[in-house]
mmCIF file of C-alpha atoms in Angstrom:
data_model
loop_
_atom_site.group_PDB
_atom_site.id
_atom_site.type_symbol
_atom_site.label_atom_id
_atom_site.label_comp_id
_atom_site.label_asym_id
_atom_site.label_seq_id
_atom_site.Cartn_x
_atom_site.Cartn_y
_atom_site.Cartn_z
ATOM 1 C CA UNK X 1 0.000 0.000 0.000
ATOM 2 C CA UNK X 2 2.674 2.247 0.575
ATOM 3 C CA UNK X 3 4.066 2.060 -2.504
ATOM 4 C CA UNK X 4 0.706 2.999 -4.291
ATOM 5 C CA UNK X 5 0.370 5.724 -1.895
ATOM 6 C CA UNK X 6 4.052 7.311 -2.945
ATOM 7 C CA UNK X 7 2.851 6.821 -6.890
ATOM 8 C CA UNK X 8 -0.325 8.992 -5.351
ATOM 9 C CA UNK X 9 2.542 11.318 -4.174
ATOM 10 C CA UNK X 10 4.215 11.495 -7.638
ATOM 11 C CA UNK X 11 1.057 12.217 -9.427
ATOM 12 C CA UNK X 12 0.486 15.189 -7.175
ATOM 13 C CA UNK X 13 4.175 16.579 -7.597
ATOM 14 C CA UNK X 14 3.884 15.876 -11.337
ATOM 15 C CA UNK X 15 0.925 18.392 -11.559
ATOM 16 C CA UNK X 16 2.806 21.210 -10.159
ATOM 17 C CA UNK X 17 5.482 20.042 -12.694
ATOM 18 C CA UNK X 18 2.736 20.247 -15.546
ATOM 19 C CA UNK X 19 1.408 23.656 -14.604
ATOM 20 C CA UNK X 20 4.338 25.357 -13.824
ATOM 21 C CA UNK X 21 4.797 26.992 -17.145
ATOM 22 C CA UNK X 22 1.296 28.106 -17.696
ATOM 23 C CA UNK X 23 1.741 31.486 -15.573
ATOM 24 C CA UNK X 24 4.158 32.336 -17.914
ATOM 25 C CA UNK X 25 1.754 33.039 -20.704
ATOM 26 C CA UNK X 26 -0.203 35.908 -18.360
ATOM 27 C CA UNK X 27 3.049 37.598 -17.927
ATOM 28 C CA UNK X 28 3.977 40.902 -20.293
ATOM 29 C CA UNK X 29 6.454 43.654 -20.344
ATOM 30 C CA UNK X 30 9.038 41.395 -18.894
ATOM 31 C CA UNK X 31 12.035 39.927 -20.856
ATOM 32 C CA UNK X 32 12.457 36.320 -20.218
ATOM 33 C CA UNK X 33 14.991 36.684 -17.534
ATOM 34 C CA UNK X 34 13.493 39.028 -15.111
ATOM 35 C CA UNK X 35 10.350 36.460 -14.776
ATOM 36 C CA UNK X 36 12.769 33.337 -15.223
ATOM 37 C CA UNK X 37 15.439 35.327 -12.243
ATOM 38 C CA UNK X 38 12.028 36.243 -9.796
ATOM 39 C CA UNK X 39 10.993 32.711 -9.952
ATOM 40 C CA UNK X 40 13.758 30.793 -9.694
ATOM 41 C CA UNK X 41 14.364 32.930 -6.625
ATOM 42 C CA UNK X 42 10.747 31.532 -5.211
ATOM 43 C CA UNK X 43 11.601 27.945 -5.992
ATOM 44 C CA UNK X 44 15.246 27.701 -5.525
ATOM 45 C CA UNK X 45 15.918 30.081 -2.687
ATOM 46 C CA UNK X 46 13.177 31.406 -0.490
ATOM 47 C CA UNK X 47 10.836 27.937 -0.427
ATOM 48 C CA UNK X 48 13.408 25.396 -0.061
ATOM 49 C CA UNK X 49 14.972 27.698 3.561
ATOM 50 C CA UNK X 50 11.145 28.590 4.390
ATOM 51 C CA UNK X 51 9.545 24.937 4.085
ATOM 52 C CA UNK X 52 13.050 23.227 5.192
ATOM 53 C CA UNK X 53 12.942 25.695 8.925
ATOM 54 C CA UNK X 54 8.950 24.369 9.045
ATOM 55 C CA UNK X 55 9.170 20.650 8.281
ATOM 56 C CA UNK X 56 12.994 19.834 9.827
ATOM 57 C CA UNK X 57 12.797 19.582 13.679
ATOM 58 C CA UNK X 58 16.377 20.935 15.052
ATOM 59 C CA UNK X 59 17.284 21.704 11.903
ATOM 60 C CA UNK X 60 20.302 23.823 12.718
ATOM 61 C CA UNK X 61 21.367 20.528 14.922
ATOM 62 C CA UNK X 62 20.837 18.628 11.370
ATOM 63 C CA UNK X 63 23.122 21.048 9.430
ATOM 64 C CA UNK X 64 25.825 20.727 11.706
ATOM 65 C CA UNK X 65 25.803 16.820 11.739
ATOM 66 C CA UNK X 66 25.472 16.304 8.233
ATOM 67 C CA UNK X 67 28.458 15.373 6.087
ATOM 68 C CA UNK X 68 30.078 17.864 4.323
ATOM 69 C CA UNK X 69 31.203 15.963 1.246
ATOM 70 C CA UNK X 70 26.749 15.194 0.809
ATOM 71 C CA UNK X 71 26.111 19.257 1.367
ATOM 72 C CA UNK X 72 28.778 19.819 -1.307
ATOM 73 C CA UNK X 73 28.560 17.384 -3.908
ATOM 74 C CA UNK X 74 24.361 17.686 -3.757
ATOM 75 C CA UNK X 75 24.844 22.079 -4.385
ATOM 76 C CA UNK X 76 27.029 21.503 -7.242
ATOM 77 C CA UNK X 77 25.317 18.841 -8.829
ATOM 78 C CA UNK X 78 22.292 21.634 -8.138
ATOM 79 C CA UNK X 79 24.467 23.764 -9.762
ATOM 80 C CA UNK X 80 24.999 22.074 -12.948
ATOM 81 C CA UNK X 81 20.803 21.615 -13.274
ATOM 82 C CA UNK X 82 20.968 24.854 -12.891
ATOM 83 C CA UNK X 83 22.942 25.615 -16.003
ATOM 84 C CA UNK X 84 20.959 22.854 -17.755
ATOM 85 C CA UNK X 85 17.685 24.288 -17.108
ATOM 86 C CA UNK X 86 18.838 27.248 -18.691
ATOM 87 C CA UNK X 87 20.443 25.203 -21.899
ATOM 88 C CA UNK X 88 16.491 24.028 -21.791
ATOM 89 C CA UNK X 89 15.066 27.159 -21.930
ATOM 90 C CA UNK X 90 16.992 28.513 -24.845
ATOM 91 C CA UNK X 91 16.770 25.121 -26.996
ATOM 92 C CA UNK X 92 13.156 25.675 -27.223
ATOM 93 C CA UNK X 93 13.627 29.259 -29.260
ATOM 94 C CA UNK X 94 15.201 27.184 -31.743
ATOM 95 C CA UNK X 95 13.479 23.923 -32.081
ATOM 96 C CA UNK X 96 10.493 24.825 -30.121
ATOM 97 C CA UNK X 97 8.651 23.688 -26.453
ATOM 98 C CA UNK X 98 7.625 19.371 -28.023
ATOM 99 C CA UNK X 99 11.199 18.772 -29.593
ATOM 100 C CA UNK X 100 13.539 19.895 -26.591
ATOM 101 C CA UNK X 101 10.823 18.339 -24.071
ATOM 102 C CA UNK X 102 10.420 14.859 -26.199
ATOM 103 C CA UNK X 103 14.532 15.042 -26.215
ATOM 104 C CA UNK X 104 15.947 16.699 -22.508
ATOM 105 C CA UNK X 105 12.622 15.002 -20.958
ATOM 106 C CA UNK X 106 13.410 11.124 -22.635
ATOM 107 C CA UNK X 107 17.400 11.802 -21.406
ATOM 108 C CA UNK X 108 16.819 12.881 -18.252
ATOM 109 C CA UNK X 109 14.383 10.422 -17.486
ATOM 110 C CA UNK X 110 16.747 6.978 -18.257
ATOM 111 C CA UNK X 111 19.844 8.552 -17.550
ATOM 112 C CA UNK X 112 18.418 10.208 -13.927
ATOM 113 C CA UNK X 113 16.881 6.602 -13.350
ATOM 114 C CA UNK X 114 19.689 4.892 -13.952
ATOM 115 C CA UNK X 115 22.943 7.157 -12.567
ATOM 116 C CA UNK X 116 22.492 6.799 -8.914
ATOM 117 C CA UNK X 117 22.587 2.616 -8.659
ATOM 118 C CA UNK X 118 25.098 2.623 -11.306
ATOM 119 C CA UNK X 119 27.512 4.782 -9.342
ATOM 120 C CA UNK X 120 26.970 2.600 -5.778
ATOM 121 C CA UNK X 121 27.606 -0.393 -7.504
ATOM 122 C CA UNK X 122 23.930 -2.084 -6.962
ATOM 123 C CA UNK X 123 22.199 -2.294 -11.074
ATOM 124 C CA UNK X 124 23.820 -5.894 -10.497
ATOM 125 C CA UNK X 125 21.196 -6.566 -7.085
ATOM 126 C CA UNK X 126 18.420 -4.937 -8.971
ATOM 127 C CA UNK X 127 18.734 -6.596 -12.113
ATOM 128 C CA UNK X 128 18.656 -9.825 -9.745
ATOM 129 C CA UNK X 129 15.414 -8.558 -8.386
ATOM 130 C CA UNK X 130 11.672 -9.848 -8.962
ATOM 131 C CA UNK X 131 10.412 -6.865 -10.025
ATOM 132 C CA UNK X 132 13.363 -6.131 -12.785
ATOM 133 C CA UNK X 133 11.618 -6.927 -15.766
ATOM 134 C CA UNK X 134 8.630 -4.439 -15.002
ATOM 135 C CA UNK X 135 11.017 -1.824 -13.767
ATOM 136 C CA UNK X 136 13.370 -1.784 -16.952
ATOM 137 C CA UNK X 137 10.534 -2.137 -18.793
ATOM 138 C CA UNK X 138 8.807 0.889 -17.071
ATOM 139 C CA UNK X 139 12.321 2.854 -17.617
ATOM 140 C CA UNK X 140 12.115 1.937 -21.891
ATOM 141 C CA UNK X 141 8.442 2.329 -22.493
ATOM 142 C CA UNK X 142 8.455 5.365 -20.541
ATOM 143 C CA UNK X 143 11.244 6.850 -22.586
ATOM 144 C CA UNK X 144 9.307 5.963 -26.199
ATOM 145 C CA UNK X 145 5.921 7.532 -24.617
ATOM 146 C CA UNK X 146 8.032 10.642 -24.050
ATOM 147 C CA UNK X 147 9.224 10.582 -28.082
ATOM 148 C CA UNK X 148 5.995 9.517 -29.276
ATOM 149 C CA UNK X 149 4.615 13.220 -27.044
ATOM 150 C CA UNK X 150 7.324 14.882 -28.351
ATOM 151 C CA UNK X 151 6.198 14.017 -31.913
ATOM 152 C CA UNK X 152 2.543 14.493 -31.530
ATOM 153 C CA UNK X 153 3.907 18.086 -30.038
ATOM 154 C CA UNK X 154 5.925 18.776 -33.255
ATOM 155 C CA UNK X 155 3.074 17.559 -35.563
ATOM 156 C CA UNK X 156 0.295 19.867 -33.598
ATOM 157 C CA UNK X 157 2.943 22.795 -34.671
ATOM 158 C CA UNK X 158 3.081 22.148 -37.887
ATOM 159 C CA UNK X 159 -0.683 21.371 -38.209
ATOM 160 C CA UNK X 160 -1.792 24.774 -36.650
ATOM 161 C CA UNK X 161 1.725 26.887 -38.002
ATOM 162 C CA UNK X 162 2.394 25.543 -40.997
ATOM 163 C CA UNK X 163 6.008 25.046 -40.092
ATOM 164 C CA UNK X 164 8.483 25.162 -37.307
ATOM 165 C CA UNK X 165 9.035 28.262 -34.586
ATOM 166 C CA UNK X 166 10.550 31.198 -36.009
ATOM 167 C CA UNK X 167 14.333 30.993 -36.160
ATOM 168 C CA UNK X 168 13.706 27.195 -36.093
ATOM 169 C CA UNK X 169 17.376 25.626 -36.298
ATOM 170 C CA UNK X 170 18.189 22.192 -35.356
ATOM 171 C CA UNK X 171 22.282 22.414 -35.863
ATOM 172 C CA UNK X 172 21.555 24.898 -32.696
ATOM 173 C CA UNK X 173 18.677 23.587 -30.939
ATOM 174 C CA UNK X 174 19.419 19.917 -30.884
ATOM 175 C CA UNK X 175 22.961 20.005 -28.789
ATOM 176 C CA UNK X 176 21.243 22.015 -26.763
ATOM 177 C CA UNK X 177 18.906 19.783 -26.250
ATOM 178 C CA UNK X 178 21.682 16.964 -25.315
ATOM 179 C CA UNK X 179 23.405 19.180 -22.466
ATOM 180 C CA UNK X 180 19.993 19.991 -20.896
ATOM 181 C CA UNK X 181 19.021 16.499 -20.670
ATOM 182 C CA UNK X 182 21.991 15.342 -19.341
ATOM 183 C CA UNK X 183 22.462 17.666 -17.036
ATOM 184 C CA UNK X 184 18.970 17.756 -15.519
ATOM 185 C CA UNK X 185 19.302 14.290 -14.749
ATOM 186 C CA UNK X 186 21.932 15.558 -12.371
ATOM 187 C CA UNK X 187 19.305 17.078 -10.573
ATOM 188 C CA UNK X 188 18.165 13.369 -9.522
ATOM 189 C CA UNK X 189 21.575 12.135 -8.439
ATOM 190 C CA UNK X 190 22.012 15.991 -6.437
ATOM 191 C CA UNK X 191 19.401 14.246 -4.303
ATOM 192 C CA UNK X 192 20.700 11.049 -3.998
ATOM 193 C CA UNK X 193 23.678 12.546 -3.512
ATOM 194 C CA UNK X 194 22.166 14.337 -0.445
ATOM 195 C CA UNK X 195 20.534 11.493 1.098
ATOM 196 C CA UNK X 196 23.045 11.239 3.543
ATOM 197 C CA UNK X 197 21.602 14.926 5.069
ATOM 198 C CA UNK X 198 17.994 13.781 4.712
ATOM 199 C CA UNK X 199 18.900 10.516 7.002
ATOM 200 C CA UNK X 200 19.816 12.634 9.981
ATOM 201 C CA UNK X 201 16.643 14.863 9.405
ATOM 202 C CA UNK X 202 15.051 11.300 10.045
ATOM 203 C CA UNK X 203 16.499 10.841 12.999
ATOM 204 C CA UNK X 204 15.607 14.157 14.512
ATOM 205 C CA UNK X 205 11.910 12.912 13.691
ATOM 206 C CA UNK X 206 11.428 14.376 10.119
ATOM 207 C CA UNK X 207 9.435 11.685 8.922
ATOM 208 C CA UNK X 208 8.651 11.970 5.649
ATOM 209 C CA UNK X 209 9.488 15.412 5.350
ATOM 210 C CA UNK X 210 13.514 14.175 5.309
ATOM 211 C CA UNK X 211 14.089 15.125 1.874
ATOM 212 C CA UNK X 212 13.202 18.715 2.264
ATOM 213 C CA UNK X 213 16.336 19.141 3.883
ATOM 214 C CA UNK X 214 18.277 18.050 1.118
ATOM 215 C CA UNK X 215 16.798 21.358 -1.294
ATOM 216 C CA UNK X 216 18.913 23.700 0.667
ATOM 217 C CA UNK X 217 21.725 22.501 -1.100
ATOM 218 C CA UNK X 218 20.211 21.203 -4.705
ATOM 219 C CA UNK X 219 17.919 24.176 -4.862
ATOM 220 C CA UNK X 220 20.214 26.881 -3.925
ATOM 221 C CA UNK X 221 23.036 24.873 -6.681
ATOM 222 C CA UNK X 222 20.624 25.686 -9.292
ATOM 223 C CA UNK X 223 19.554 29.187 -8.254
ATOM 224 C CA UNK X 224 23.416 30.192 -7.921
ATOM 225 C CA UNK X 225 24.246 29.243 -11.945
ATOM 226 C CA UNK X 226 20.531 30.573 -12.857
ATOM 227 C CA UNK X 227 21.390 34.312 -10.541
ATOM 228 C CA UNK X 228 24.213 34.800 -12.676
ATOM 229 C CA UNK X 229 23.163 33.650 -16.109
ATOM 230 C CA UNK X 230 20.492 36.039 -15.815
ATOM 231 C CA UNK X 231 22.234 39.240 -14.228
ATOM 232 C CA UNK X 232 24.655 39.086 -17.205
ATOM 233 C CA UNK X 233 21.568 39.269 -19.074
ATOM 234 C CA UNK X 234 20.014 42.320 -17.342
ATOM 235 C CA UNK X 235 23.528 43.965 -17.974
ATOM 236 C CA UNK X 236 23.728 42.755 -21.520
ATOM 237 C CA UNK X 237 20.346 44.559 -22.567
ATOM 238 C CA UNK X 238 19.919 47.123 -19.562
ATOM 239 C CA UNK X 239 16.848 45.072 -18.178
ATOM 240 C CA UNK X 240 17.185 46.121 -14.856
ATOM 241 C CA UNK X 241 14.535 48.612 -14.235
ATOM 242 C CA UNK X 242 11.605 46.209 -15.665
ATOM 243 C CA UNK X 243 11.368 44.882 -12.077
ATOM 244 C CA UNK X 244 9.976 48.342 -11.509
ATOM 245 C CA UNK X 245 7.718 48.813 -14.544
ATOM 246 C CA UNK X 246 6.443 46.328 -16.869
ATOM 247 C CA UNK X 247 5.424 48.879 -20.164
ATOM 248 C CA UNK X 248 1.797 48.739 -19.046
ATOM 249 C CA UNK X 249 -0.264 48.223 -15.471
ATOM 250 C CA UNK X 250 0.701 44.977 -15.212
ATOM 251 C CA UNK X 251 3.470 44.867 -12.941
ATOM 252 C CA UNK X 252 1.427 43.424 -9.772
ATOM 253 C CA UNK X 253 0.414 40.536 -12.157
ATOM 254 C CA UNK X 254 3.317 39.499 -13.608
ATOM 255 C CA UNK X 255 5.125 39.496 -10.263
ATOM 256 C CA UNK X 256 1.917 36.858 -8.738
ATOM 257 C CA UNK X 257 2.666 34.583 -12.131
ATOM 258 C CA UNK X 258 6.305 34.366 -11.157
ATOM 259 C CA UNK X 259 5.674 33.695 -7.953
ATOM 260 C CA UNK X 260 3.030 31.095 -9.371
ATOM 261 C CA UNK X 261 5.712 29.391 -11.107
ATOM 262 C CA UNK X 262 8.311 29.146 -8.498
ATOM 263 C CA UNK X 263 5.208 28.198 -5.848
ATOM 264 C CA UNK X 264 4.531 25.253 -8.690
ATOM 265 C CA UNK X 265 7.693 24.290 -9.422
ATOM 266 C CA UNK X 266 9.038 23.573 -5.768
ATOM 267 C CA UNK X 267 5.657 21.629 -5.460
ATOM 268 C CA UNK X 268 6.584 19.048 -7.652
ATOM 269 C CA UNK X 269 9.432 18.314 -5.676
ATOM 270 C CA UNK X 270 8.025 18.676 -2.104
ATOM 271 C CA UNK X 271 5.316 15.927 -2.766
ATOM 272 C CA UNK X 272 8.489 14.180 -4.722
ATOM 273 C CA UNK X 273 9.908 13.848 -1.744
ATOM 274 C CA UNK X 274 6.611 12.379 0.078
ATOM 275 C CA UNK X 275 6.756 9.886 -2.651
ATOM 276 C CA UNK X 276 10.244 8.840 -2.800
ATOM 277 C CA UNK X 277 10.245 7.662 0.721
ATOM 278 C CA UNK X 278 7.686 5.715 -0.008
ATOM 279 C CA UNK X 279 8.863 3.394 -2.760
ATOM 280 C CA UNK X 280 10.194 0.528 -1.094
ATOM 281 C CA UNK X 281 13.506 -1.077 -1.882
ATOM 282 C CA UNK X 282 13.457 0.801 -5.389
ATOM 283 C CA UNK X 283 13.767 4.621 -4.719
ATOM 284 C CA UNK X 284 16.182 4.992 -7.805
ATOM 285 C CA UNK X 285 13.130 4.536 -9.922
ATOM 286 C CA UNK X 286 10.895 7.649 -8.714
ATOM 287 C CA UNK X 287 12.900 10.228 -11.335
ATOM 288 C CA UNK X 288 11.703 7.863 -13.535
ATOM 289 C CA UNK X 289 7.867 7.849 -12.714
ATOM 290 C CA UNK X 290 8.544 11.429 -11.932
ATOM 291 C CA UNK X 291 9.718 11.959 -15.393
ATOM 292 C CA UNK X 292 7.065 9.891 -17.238
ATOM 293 C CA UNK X 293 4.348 11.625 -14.861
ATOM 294 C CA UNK X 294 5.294 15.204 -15.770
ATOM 295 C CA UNK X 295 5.252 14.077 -19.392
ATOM 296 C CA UNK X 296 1.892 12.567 -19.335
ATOM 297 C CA UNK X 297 -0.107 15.114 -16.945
ATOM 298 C CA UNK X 298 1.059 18.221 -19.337
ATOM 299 C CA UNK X 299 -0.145 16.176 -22.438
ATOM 300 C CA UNK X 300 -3.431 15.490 -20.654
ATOM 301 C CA UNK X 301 -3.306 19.568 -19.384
ATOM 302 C CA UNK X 302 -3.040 20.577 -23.185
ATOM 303 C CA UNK X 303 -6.049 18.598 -24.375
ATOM 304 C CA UNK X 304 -7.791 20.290 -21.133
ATOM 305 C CA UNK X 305 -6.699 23.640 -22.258
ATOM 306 C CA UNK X 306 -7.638 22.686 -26.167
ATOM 307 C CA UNK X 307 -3.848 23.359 -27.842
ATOM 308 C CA UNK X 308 -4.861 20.109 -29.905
ATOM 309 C CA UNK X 309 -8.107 21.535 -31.038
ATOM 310 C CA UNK X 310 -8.256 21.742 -34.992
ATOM 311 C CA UNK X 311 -5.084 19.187 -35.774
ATOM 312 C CA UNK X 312 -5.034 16.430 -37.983
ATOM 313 C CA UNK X 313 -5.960 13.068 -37.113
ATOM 314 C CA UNK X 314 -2.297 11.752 -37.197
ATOM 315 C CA UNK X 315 -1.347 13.686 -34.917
ATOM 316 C CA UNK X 316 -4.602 12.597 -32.270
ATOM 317 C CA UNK X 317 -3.576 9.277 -32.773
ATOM 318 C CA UNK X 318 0.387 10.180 -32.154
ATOM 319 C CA UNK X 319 -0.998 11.846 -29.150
ATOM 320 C CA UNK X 320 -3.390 8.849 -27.673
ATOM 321 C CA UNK X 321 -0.559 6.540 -28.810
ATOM 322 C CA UNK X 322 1.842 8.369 -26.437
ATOM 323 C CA UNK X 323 0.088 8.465 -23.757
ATOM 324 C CA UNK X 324 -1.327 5.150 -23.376
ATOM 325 C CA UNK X 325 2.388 3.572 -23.651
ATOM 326 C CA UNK X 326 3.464 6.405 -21.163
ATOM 327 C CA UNK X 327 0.377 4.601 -18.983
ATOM 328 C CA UNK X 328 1.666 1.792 -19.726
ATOM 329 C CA UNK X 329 5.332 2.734 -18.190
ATOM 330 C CA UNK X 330 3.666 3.910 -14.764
ATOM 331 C CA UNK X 331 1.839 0.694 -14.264
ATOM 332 C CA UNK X 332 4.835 -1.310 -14.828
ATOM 333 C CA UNK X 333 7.153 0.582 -12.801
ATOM 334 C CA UNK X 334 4.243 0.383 -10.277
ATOM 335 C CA UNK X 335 4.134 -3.434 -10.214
ATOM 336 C CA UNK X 336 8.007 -3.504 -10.754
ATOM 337 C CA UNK X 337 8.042 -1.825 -7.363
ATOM 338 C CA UNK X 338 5.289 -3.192 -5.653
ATOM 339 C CA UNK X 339 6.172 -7.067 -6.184
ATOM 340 C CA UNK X 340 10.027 -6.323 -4.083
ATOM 341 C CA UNK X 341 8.262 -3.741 -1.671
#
């Protein structure tokens, strides 16, 4: 049961994950950076310290315990998400939002998956397990469901465009791509990396809350590389003042929709966190069905929010294809985990 109850967990942070981009399209005035800077700053700095001082009993007794080779190596593994969640956000001006998602998405989610027991040494025990088959399984369909979205994504833009994003260019876009999926898998193995922090929290009485402790450090990684990515931005085109006005009456707004995002995005990982701890002998696996969730639940949120009204019918049955093999890859990472639990 408690496995079913962390996939429950998942589900919910993979919502946040799935909305977190929506706020953006409320937001005018700004350039990219000043809403991307404001709410990275909600998501990778002020919630991880506010919701890690409410959930972490004695945790200034925790800090000082915890190893510091786990506090370092989880902030610059942080750190180099960081830099790939930027390479994410400018491979999508060049091959647009279904490409770079169907490509960073499908790489971080094996490679994430797969990292942490191949550096300790235990892919041997697994593979050795019960519930192998299903999990590996899980891992590979989930990975095709993510190419097969990624297509349907590409065919809606041609179907309501007539062609690719403007300044489309795949020589740019598609390395891009490759360094942003690789290095937000790192994001995966800054927590396991941290675990070792989150174990103490435990034993002060965190509970389930342990992992939260662990954001301080993977959180604040990523908002370090992000801070100064986009000041050199804000000094490049003089940007500085738009946290001040926005060109119209808008500035209250756009400053609630970055906060929106930031308030989303930590979400995912907070209820990530309540599900990880609840997956039995297999934690390694819940970037995966993190991964596969986020991919499926923002499909499902664009046929809520009509993006595939008025496409072909290839590209329906791409889409219904997709995500009925990414359904597929939850239940069998489900059973995978259950049957060793």
């Amino acid at each position: 049961m408690e496995v079913v109850n962390g996939i429950f967990f998942h589900a919910m942070g993979a919502s946040g994950a799935a909305l977190c981009y929506t706020p953006q399209k409320k937001v005018s005035g700004w350039s990219w950076h000043t809403y991307w800077l404001l709410q990275a700053a909600v998501c990778w700095l002020l919630l991880p310290v506010l919701v890690a001082w409410i959930t972490i009993p004695q945790l200034m007794q925790v800090l000082q315990e915890a190893p510091a080779g786990a506090m370092q190596r989880s902030f610059l593994l942080g750190m180099a998400y960081g830099v790939g969640g930027t390479a994410f956000g400018i491979a999508i001006r060049y091959v647009g939002f279904s490409l770079t998602y169907a490509i960073s998405v499908g790489i971080s989610c094996v490679l994430g998956t797969l990292l942490p027991p191949l550096v300790h040494g235990t892919l041997p025990e697994i593979f050795a397990a019960g519930g192998a088959p299903y999990l590996m399984s899980g891992v590979a369909m989930g990975a095709v469901g993510i190419a097969l979205c990624g297509l349907a994504g590409r065919s809606k833009e041609k179907d309501l465009s007539a062609g690719g994003p403007s300044g489309f260019s795949l020589a740019k876009g598609l390395p891009l791509c490759l360094l942003s999926g690789v290095l937000s898998a790192l994001y995966g193995f800054s927590l396991d990396q941290g675990q070792p922090i989150a174990d103490i929290a435990a034993r002060h009485g965190a509970g389930s809350f342990q992992g939260n402790v662990i954001y301080l450090f993977s959180n604040t990684g990523a908002f370090l590389t992000t801070l100064v990515y986009c000041l050199y931005l804000h000094t490049k085109e003089k940007t500085f003042d738009e946290y001040a006005v926005a060109g119209n009456s808008r500035l209250t707004l756009n400053y609630a929709m970055a906060a929106l995002t930031g308030i989303l995005w930590y979400g995912q990982f907070f209820f990530y966190g309540l599900g990880h701890v609840r997956m039995g002998h297999f934690k390694f696996s819940s970037w995966a069905i993190h991964m596969i969730m986020l991919v499926l639940l923002s499909a499902v949120t664009g046929l809520f929010l009509k993006e595939y009204a008025n496409v072909s019918s290839k590209t329906m049955r791409t889409l219904w294809l997709a995500l009925g093999v990414l359904v597929a890859a939850i239940l069998l990472l489900t059973y995978g985990n259950y049957v060793d639990a």
